[in-house]
Amino acid sequence: MHLKSSDEIEKIRASCRIAADAMARVADLVTPGVTTAHLDEVADEYIRQQGAVASALNYRGYPRSICASINEEVVHGIPGSRQLVEGDIISVDIAVKKDGYHGDMNVSFAVGEIDMETRRLLETTKQALEIGLAASEPGTRLGDVGHRIQTHVETAGFSVVRDYCGHGIGRNFHEEPQLLHFGTAGTGRRLQPGVVFTVEPMVNAGVADVRVLDDEWTAVTVDGALSAQFEHTVAVTDAGPDVLSRFADLPF
């Protein structure tokens, strides 16, 4: 596990800034009738204009620049001709590489009006992210972070997806350490200043189990229940967690 220098952390933050600005452009377009392919095109164009590249594009054969997962799609939904519909929720994952370093984030959006239980799913997932970020400080064990996220989600009556996890990030899109969004308190590697990783809980309204569709990317809930996800990239510092993909002028 490579501990990042302050210069490296700033390079990751710069990539996160591009991802966040691309996310803001996508957010403005999340309305009934828009296709996920259009969201992808807008994000990709902006990323390229910044002299950066989308981390996901061609990563292990992934064909698009962003992931767009709708309703029961948990993660890695491939943008295409599908149009958003009033009452949908969509999780948009944008990762960017600039000057050799990656930055990563994910936001779940409501498409128009959603019912109260779906709103509660989004709010619980966002709260779980914030709990994980707040726990990302020196001396905390990875199992502590996962346990706190899991406890919050399950207390709310939802379930945490166990097939996917947060990950270290830097020169590589995915590095050590891996962060499970569930776990046993007091276990796992202790966090140190210089560790940079993503916190990205995926929360299902039904059971935690998922399956992957024939496209070999899109993971969906096995029971067809809704799923939400929020993600930020965070650096562990002596002063506490530094959320590299969060900016004062943006609402994410």
PDB file of N, CA and C in Angstrom, residues 26-87:
ATOM      1  N   VAL A  26     -23.667  16.572 -15.684  1.00  0.00           N
ATOM      2  CA  VAL A  26     -24.615  15.463 -15.778  1.00  0.00           C
ATOM      3  C   VAL A  26     -25.852  15.751 -14.933  1.00  0.00           C
ATOM      4  N   ALA A  27     -25.642  16.268 -13.728  1.00  0.00           N
ATOM      5  CA  ALA A  27     -26.762  16.540 -12.817  1.00  0.00           C
ATOM      6  C   ALA A  27     -27.786  17.463 -13.453  1.00  0.00           C
ATOM      7  N   ASP A  28     -27.312  18.435 -14.219  1.00  0.00           N
ATOM      8  CA  ASP A  28     -28.222  19.377 -14.872  1.00  0.00           C
ATOM      9  C   ASP A  28     -29.093  18.709 -15.932  1.00  0.00           C
ATOM     10  N   LEU A  29     -28.678  17.540 -16.396  1.00  0.00           N
ATOM     11  CA  LEU A  29     -29.376  16.856 -17.489  1.00  0.00           C
ATOM     12  C   LEU A  29     -30.269  15.707 -17.023  1.00  0.00           C
ATOM     13  N   VAL A  30     -30.215  15.377 -15.730  1.00  0.00           N
ATOM     14  CA  VAL A  30     -30.976  14.229 -15.226  1.00  0.00           C
ATOM     15  C   VAL A  30     -32.449  14.607 -15.131  1.00  0.00           C
ATOM     16  N   THR A  31     -33.166  14.361 -16.222  1.00  0.00           N
ATOM     17  CA  THR A  31     -34.589  14.655 -16.325  1.00  0.00           C
ATOM     18  C   THR A  31     -35.254  13.554 -17.134  1.00  0.00           C
ATOM     19  N   PRO A  32     -36.554  13.379 -16.996  1.00  0.00           N
ATOM     20  CA  PRO A  32     -37.248  12.371 -17.803  1.00  0.00           C
ATOM     21  C   PRO A  32     -37.006  12.598 -19.297  1.00  0.00           C
ATOM     22  N   GLY A  33     -36.729  11.509 -20.008  1.00  0.00           N
ATOM     23  CA  GLY A  33     -36.547  11.554 -21.453  1.00  0.00           C
ATOM     24  C   GLY A  33     -35.111  11.556 -21.916  1.00  0.00           C
ATOM     25  N   VAL A  34     -34.167  11.948 -21.053  1.00  0.00           N
ATOM     26  CA  VAL A  34     -32.773  11.953 -21.469  1.00  0.00           C
ATOM     27  C   VAL A  34     -32.246  10.520 -21.483  1.00  0.00           C
ATOM     28  N   THR A  35     -31.357  10.227 -22.427  1.00  0.00           N
ATOM     29  CA  THR A  35     -30.757   8.892 -22.478  1.00  0.00           C
ATOM     30  C   THR A  35     -29.469   8.870 -21.660  1.00  0.00           C
ATOM     31  N   THR A  36     -29.131   7.686 -21.179  1.00  0.00           N
ATOM     32  CA  THR A  36     -27.873   7.555 -20.437  1.00  0.00           C
ATOM     33  C   THR A  36     -26.678   7.736 -21.371  1.00  0.00           C
ATOM     34  N   ALA A  37     -26.835   7.430 -22.647  1.00  0.00           N
ATOM     35  CA  ALA A  37     -25.762   7.671 -23.610  1.00  0.00           C
ATOM     36  C   ALA A  37     -25.444   9.155 -23.703  1.00  0.00           C
ATOM     37  N   HIS A  38     -26.477   9.991 -23.645  1.00  0.00           N
ATOM     38  CA  HIS A  38     -26.243  11.438 -23.708  1.00  0.00           C
ATOM     39  C   HIS A  38     -25.486  11.908 -22.469  1.00  0.00           C
ATOM     40  N   LEU A  39     -25.828  11.388 -21.313  1.00  0.00           N
ATOM     41  CA  LEU A  39     -25.095  11.738 -20.096  1.00  0.00           C
ATOM     42  C   LEU A  39     -23.622  11.369 -20.247  1.00  0.00           C
ATOM     43  N   ASP A  40     -23.373  10.209 -20.801  1.00  0.00           N
ATOM     44  CA  ASP A  40     -22.002   9.745 -21.023  1.00  0.00           C
ATOM     45  C   ASP A  40     -21.258  10.674 -21.977  1.00  0.00           C
ATOM     46  N   GLU A  41     -21.916  11.056 -23.064  1.00  0.00           N
ATOM     47  CA  GLU A  41     -21.279  11.909 -24.066  1.00  0.00           C
ATOM     48  C   GLU A  41     -20.907  13.265 -23.485  1.00  0.00           C
ATOM     49  N   VAL A  42     -21.806  13.841 -22.694  1.00  0.00           N
ATOM     50  CA  VAL A  42     -21.542  15.149 -22.094  1.00  0.00           C
ATOM     51  C   VAL A  42     -20.366  15.072 -21.125  1.00  0.00           C
ATOM     52  N   ALA A  43     -20.359  14.056 -20.279  1.00  0.00           N
ATOM     53  CA  ALA A  43     -19.268  13.902 -19.319  1.00  0.00           C
ATOM     54  C   ALA A  43     -17.946  13.664 -20.035  1.00  0.00           C
ATOM     55  N   ASP A  44     -17.960  12.779 -21.022  1.00  0.00           N
ATOM     56  CA  ASP A  44     -16.730  12.459 -21.739  1.00  0.00           C
ATOM     57  C   ASP A  44     -16.157  13.689 -22.448  1.00  0.00           C
ATOM     58  N   GLU A  45     -17.020  14.471 -23.085  1.00  0.00           N
ATOM     59  CA  GLU A  45     -16.551  15.663 -23.791  1.00  0.00           C
ATOM     60  C   GLU A  45     -15.897  16.644 -22.821  1.00  0.00           C
ATOM     61  N   TYR A  46     -16.534  16.855 -21.670  1.00  0.00           N
ATOM     62  CA  TYR A  46     -15.963  17.782 -20.700  1.00  0.00           C
ATOM     63  C   TYR A  46     -14.611  17.277 -20.197  1.00  0.00           C
ATOM     64  N   ILE A  47     -14.534  16.005 -19.864  1.00  0.00           N
ATOM     65  CA  ILE A  47     -13.280  15.430 -19.353  1.00  0.00           C
ATOM     66  C   ILE A  47     -12.157  15.610 -20.361  1.00  0.00           C
ATOM     67  N   ARG A  48     -12.432  15.346 -21.622  1.00  0.00           N
ATOM     68  CA  ARG A  48     -11.409  15.501 -22.669  1.00  0.00           C
ATOM     69  C   ARG A  48     -10.994  16.956 -22.827  1.00  0.00           C
ATOM     70  N   GLN A  49     -11.936  17.865 -22.691  1.00  0.00           N
ATOM     71  CA  GLN A  49     -11.616  19.291 -22.805  1.00  0.00           C
ATOM     72  C   GLN A  49     -10.629  19.737 -21.729  1.00  0.00           C
ATOM     73  N   GLN A  50     -10.598  19.022 -20.612  1.00  0.00           N
ATOM     74  CA  GLN A  50      -9.686  19.368 -19.521  1.00  0.00           C
ATOM     75  C   GLN A  50      -8.317  18.698 -19.667  1.00  0.00           C
ATOM     76  N   GLY A  51      -8.101  18.028 -20.789  1.00  0.00           N
ATOM     77  CA  GLY A  51      -6.837  17.330 -21.001  1.00  0.00           C
ATOM     78  C   GLY A  51      -6.707  16.072 -20.170  1.00  0.00           C
ATOM     79  N   ALA A  52      -7.841  15.521 -19.789  1.00  0.00           N
ATOM     80  CA  ALA A  52      -7.881  14.317 -18.962  1.00  0.00           C
ATOM     81  C   ALA A  52      -8.571  13.188 -19.727  1.00  0.00           C
ATOM     82  N   VAL A  53      -8.614  12.019 -19.114  1.00  0.00           N
ATOM     83  CA  VAL A  53      -9.318  10.880 -19.704  1.00  0.00           C
ATOM     84  C   VAL A  53     -10.228  10.262 -18.649  1.00  0.00           C
ATOM     85  N   ALA A  54     -11.290   9.638 -19.105  1.00  0.00           N
ATOM     86  CA  ALA A  54     -12.176   8.908 -18.200  1.00  0.00           C
ATOM     87  C   ALA A  54     -11.503   7.610 -17.787  1.00  0.00           C
ATOM     88  N   SER A  55     -11.378   7.406 -16.487  1.00  0.00           N
ATOM     89  CA  SER A  55     -10.690   6.205 -15.998  1.00  0.00           C
ATOM     90  C   SER A  55     -11.387   4.918 -16.418  1.00  0.00           C
ATOM     91  N   ALA A  56     -12.719   4.960 -16.530  1.00  0.00           N
ATOM     92  CA  ALA A  56     -13.483   3.746 -16.825  1.00  0.00           C
ATOM     93  C   ALA A  56     -13.360   3.306 -18.278  1.00  0.00           C
ATOM     94  N   LEU A  57     -13.143   4.249 -19.201  1.00  0.00           N
ATOM     95  CA  LEU A  57     -13.170   3.938 -20.628  1.00  0.00           C
ATOM     96  C   LEU A  57     -12.071   2.924 -20.974  1.00  0.00           C
ATOM     97  N   ASN A  58     -12.501   1.781 -21.481  1.00  0.00           N
ATOM     98  CA  ASN A  58     -11.617   0.676 -21.864  1.00  0.00           C
ATOM     99  C   ASN A  58     -10.937  -0.011 -20.679  1.00  0.00           C
ATOM    100  N   TYR A  59     -11.338   0.340 -19.453  1.00  0.00           N
ATOM    101  CA  TYR A  59     -10.780  -0.347 -18.284  1.00  0.00           C
ATOM    102  C   TYR A  59     -11.332  -1.769 -18.240  1.00  0.00           C
ATOM    103  N   ARG A  60     -10.451  -2.741 -18.427  1.00  0.00           N
ATOM    104  CA  ARG A  60     -10.848  -4.149 -18.496  1.00  0.00           C
ATOM    105  C   ARG A  60     -11.954  -4.371 -19.523  1.00  0.00           C
ATOM    106  N   GLY A  61     -11.950  -3.533 -20.557  1.00  0.00           N
ATOM    107  CA  GLY A  61     -12.921  -3.685 -21.639  1.00  0.00           C
ATOM    108  C   GLY A  61     -14.210  -2.920 -21.463  1.00  0.00           C
ATOM    109  N   TYR A  62     -14.330  -2.115 -20.407  1.00  0.00           N
ATOM    110  CA  TYR A  62     -15.570  -1.346 -20.212  1.00  0.00           C
ATOM    111  C   TYR A  62     -15.717  -0.350 -21.368  1.00  0.00           C
ATOM    112  N   PRO A  63     -16.904  -0.287 -22.007  1.00  0.00           N
ATOM    113  CA  PRO A  63     -17.020   0.442 -23.267  1.00  0.00           C
ATOM    114  C   PRO A  63     -17.358   1.919 -23.189  1.00  0.00           C
ATOM    115  N   ARG A  64     -17.652   2.455 -22.024  1.00  0.00           N
ATOM    116  CA  ARG A  64     -18.090   3.846 -21.914  1.00  0.00           C
ATOM    117  C   ARG A  64     -17.237   4.609 -20.902  1.00  0.00           C
ATOM    118  N   SER A  65     -17.502   5.915 -20.793  1.00  0.00           N
ATOM    119  CA  SER A  65     -16.696   6.772 -19.922  1.00  0.00           C
ATOM    120  C   SER A  65     -17.245   6.909 -18.521  1.00  0.00           C
ATOM    121  N   ILE A  66     -18.556   6.739 -18.342  1.00  0.00           N
ATOM    122  CA  ILE A  66     -19.163   6.771 -17.021  1.00  0.00           C
ATOM    123  C   ILE A  66     -19.970   5.497 -16.819  1.00  0.00           C
ATOM    124  N   CYS A  67     -20.351   5.233 -15.596  1.00  0.00           N
ATOM    125  CA  CYS A  67     -21.322   4.179 -15.298  1.00  0.00           C
ATOM    126  C   CYS A  67     -22.635   4.860 -14.925  1.00  0.00           C
ATOM    127  N   ALA A  68     -23.734   4.323 -15.432  1.00  0.00           N
ATOM    128  CA  ALA A  68     -25.057   4.889 -15.170  1.00  0.00           C
ATOM    129  C   ALA A  68     -26.001   3.744 -14.824  1.00  0.00           C
ATOM    130  N   SER A  69     -26.316   3.606 -13.550  1.00  0.00           N
ATOM    131  CA  SER A  69     -27.069   2.449 -13.049  1.00  0.00           C
ATOM    132  C   SER A  69     -28.440   2.909 -12.565  1.00  0.00           C
ATOM    133  N   ILE A  70     -29.479   2.362 -13.164  1.00  0.00           N
ATOM    134  CA  ILE A  70     -30.850   2.827 -12.927  1.00  0.00           C
ATOM    135  C   ILE A  70     -31.638   1.835 -12.072  1.00  0.00           C
ATOM    136  N   ASN A  71     -32.301   2.333 -11.048  1.00  0.00           N
ATOM    137  CA  ASN A  71     -33.249   1.570 -10.228  1.00  0.00           C
ATOM    138  C   ASN A  71     -32.622   0.330  -9.615  1.00  0.00           C
ATOM    139  N   GLU A  72     -32.930  -0.865 -10.129  1.00  0.00           N
ATOM    140  CA  GLU A  72     -32.417  -2.100  -9.547  1.00  0.00           C
ATOM    141  C   GLU A  72     -30.975  -2.395  -9.959  1.00  0.00           C
ATOM    142  N   GLU A  73     -30.427  -1.577 -10.875  1.00  0.00           N
ATOM    143  CA  GLU A  73     -29.027  -1.732 -11.262  1.00  0.00           C
ATOM    144  C   GLU A  73     -28.154  -1.172 -10.146  1.00  0.00           C
ATOM    145  N   VAL A  74     -27.281  -2.005  -9.629  1.00  0.00           N
ATOM    146  CA  VAL A  74     -26.483  -1.649  -8.456  1.00  0.00           C
ATOM    147  C   VAL A  74     -25.243  -0.849  -8.851  1.00  0.00           C
ATOM    148  N   VAL A  75     -24.557  -1.320  -9.874  1.00  0.00           N
ATOM    149  CA  VAL A  75     -23.277  -0.722 -10.234  1.00  0.00           C
ATOM    150  C   VAL A  75     -22.910  -1.154 -11.651  1.00  0.00           C
ATOM    151  N   HIS A  76     -22.064  -0.356 -12.306  1.00  0.00           N
ATOM    152  CA  HIS A  76     -21.484  -0.667 -13.624  1.00  0.00           C
ATOM    153  C   HIS A  76     -22.504  -0.725 -14.747  1.00  0.00           C
ATOM    154  N   GLY A  77     -23.615   0.003 -14.606  1.00  0.00           N
ATOM    155  CA  GLY A  77     -24.567   0.091 -15.702  1.00  0.00           C
ATOM    156  C   GLY A  77     -23.939   0.801 -16.896  1.00  0.00           C
ATOM    157  N   ILE A  78     -24.093   0.227 -18.078  1.00  0.00           N
ATOM    158  CA  ILE A  78     -23.475   0.762 -19.290  1.00  0.00           C
ATOM    159  C   ILE A  78     -24.425   1.751 -19.956  1.00  0.00           C
ATOM    160  N   PRO A  79     -24.004   3.003 -20.174  1.00  0.00           N
ATOM    161  CA  PRO A  79     -24.865   3.974 -20.850  1.00  0.00           C
ATOM    162  C   PRO A  79     -25.274   3.500 -22.242  1.00  0.00           C
ATOM    163  N   GLY A  80     -26.510   3.836 -22.616  1.00  0.00           N
ATOM    164  CA  GLY A  80     -27.028   3.431 -23.909  1.00  0.00           C
ATOM    165  C   GLY A  80     -28.278   4.208 -24.262  1.00  0.00           C
ATOM    166  N   SER A  81     -29.177   3.573 -24.968  1.00  0.00           N
ATOM    167  CA  SER A  81     -30.359   4.262 -25.496  1.00  0.00           C
ATOM    168  C   SER A  81     -31.500   4.384 -24.498  1.00  0.00           C
ATOM    169  N   ARG A  82     -31.362   3.777 -23.325  1.00  0.00           N
ATOM    170  CA  ARG A  82     -32.438   3.829 -22.330  1.00  0.00           C
ATOM    171  C   ARG A  82     -32.699   5.262 -21.894  1.00  0.00           C
ATOM    172  N   GLN A  83     -33.970   5.648 -21.859  1.00  0.00           N
ATOM    173  CA  GLN A  83     -34.371   6.977 -21.430  1.00  0.00           C
ATOM    174  C   GLN A  83     -34.794   6.954 -19.962  1.00  0.00           C
ATOM    175  N   LEU A  84     -34.435   7.993 -19.242  1.00  0.00           N
ATOM    176  CA  LEU A  84     -34.873   8.113 -17.859  1.00  0.00           C
ATOM    177  C   LEU A  84     -36.370   8.409 -17.810  1.00  0.00           C
ATOM    178  N   VAL A  85     -37.003   7.902 -16.759  1.00  0.00           N
ATOM    179  CA  VAL A  85     -38.447   8.029 -16.572  1.00  0.00           C
ATOM    180  C   VAL A  85     -38.704   8.674 -15.214  1.00  0.00           C
ATOM    181  N   GLU A  86     -39.733   9.494 -15.144  1.00  0.00           N
ATOM    182  CA  GLU A  86     -40.145  10.102 -13.877  1.00  0.00           C
ATOM    183  C   GLU A  86     -40.257   9.026 -12.794  1.00  0.00           C
ATOM    184  N   GLY A  87     -39.607   9.286 -11.656  1.00  0.00           N
ATOM    185  CA  GLY A  87     -39.646   8.347 -10.542  1.00  0.00           C
ATOM    186  C   GLY A  87     -38.467   7.404 -10.486  1.00  0.00           C
TER     187      GLY A  87
END
